[in-house]
Structure formats: C-alpha cells, structure tokens
C-alpha atoms as one frame of an Amber mdcrd trajectory, in Angstrom:
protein
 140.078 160.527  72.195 142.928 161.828  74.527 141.954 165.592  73.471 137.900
 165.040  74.165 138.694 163.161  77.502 141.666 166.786  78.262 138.624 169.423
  76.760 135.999 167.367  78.902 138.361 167.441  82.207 138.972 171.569  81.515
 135.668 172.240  81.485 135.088 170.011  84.930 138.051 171.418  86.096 136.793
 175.252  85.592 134.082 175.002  88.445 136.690 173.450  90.918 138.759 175.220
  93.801 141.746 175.741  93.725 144.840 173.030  92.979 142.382 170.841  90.907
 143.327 167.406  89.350 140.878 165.808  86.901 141.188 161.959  85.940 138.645
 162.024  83.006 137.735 160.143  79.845 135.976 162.060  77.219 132.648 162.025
  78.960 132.698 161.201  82.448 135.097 161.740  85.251 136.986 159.367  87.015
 138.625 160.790  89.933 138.927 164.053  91.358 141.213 166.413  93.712 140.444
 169.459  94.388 140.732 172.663  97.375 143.419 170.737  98.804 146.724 173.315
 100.433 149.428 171.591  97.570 148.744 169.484  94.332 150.402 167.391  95.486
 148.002 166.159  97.691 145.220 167.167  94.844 147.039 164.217  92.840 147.368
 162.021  95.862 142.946 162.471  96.439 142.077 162.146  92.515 144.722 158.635
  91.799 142.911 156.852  94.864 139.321 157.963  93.886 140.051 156.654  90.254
 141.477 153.814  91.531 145.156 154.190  90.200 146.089 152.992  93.826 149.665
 152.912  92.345 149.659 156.507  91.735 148.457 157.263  94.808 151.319 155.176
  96.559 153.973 157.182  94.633 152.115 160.595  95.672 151.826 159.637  99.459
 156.092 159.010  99.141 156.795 162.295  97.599 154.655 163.363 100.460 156.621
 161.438 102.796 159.679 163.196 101.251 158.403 166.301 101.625 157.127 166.588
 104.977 158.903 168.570 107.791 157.438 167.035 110.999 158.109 163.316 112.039
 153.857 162.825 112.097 153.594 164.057 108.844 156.370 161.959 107.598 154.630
 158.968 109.339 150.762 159.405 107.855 152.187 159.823 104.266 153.857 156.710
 104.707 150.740 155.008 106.088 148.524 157.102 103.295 150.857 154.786 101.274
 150.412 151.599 102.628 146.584 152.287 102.239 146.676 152.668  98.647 149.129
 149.659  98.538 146.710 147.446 100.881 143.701 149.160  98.444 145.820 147.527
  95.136 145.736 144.520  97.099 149.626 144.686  97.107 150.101 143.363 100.040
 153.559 143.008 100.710 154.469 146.815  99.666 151.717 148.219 102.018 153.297
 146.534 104.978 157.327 148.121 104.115 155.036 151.088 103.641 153.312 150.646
 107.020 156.809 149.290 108.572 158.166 152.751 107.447 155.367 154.113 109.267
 155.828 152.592 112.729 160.015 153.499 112.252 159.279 157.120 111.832 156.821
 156.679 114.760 156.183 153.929 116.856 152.930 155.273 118.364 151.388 154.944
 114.984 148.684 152.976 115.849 146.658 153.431 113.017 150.115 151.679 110.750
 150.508 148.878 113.088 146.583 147.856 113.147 146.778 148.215 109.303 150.345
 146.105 109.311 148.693 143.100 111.633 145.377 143.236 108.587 148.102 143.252
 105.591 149.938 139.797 107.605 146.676 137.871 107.710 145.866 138.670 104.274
 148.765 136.865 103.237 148.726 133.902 105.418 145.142 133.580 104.109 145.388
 134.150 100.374 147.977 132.097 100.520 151.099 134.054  99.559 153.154 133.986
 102.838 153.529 131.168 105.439 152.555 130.902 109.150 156.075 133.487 109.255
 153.071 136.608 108.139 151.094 135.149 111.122 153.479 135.846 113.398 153.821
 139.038 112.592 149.942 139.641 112.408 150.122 138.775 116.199 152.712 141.036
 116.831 151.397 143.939 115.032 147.824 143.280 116.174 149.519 143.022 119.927
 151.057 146.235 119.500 148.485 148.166 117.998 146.597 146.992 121.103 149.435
 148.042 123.648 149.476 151.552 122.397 145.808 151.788 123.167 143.387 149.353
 124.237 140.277 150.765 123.492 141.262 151.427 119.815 138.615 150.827 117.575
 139.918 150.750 113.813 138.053 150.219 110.472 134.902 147.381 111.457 136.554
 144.842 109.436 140.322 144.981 111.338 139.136 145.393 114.778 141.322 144.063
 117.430 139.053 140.839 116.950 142.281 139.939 114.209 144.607 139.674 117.094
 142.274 136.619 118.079 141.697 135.357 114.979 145.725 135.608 114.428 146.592
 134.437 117.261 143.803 131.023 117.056 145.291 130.562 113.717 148.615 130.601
 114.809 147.945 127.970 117.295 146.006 125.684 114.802 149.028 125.630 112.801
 151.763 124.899 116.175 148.738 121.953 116.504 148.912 120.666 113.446 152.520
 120.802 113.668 153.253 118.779 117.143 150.353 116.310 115.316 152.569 115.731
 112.705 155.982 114.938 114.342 154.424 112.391 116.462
C-alpha cells in the first residue's frame, strides 16, 4: 500500500513546479506544496493542507531557525502558532505566538491570534479566569498597535469585549460570593 500511495504521489508530483511535496494515499492526494523558493516551505504548505497541523508546526520552527531577518523570524513563529491553534493545541500556539510578539512586538497579527487562543481556553474549559486575563491583554494590545485592525471575522476586536465582559462576570460572581 505504501509503494501505490509513493508511485501515485510521483506521478502527481511530475506535473508540479518546482520543490514539490506530495502527501498521498494510493489514489488520491492529500496535501500538496509546490513552486514555493525552499522545500522547506513546500513541506510547511502540503502538512497544513493535509491536516498534519503538527508537521506543519515543526516546519514553521525550522523556519523560524532559519530565517535571517527579525520579521521573518517572527511570521514563522506565528505560521506556527496557526497550525498549533489549527490542531486545536491551544496552549503551544500561544508560546508559539508569545515567541512571536518577543521577536517583534508590533506583531499584531500574533497578539490578535494570542488574545483568540486565551478565550478558547477559558471557554473549553482548560484554563481559569488567569487565560482571561491574558485574552484582555493581548486583545488590548493587538488593538493599541492599530485600531482599525480588522483580523480573521471570527477574532475581531469584538473578543476584547467579549473578554473583557467575561472577565467582569467572573470579578461579579466573585465579590457575590464573599459576601
């Protein structure tokens, strides 16, 4: 099965530019990078559209590695917090977007993304009202570094509200309770 899934992926692979990477079982394909300037990055574009998001982490760090300038060094580590946020792995897509917004602080792209990774654990349930604190602040300084940012529809700077409302339901609750 391996060897009809490798002869299927040559023969894909054959009408593809240059640097191509083939995820394949024997008769269908399952991700593919191709044309790209390294394989690495070829690697890095086929893991994520198969949907080995875990792959696709450990290409974005040996991009991170490699890169000369301090932006380039700063998206592969946010190119790795999006396939660690994609896997749903929430807590190694924020150290991925906190290496992000150390390399460069004006990363507002890793902070927005950092503030959406918080909430997601304060609301499934994995992290205390600790991740929406940090939502706030993330959200807050995505925000800072420009206000008119618009991100993704679904982590628009309406989560800084939503944080930030939550956060104060929770300080309510709280008070409630010690009286």
């Amino acid at each position: 099965e391996e060897y009809a899934a490798m002869a299927f992926a040559w023969r894909v692979c054959k009408h593809m530019k240059s640097n191509a990477i083939i995820y394949a079982s024997k008769d269908q394909t399952l991700g593919i990078g191709c044309g790209q300037t390294s394989r690495v990055d070829s690697a890095r574009l086929a893991a994520m559209k198969a949907g080995n998001y875990e792959a696709a982490a450990a290409a974005y760090s040996q991009a991170e590695g490699a890169a000369y300038s301090r932006d380039g060094k700063s998206n592969a580590a946010n190119g790795a917090g999006y396939a660690w946020l994609k896997a749903r792995r929430y807590a190694d897509a924020i150290t991925a977007y906190q290496r992000a917004t150390t390399i460069n602080p004006a990363n507002k792209t890793a902070w927005n993304s950092m503030g959406y990774c918080s909430l997601k654990m304060y609301e499934c349930g994995i992290s205390g009202t600790e991740a929406l604190g940090a939502a706030v602040e993330a959200f807050t300084k995505s925000t800072q570094l420009d206000p008119s940012y618009k991100a993704d529809p679904a982590w628009k700077s309406e989560n800084l509200q939503l944080a930030s409302a939550s956060l104060a339901q929770v300080a309510m609750r709280g008070s409630a309770a010690s009286h």
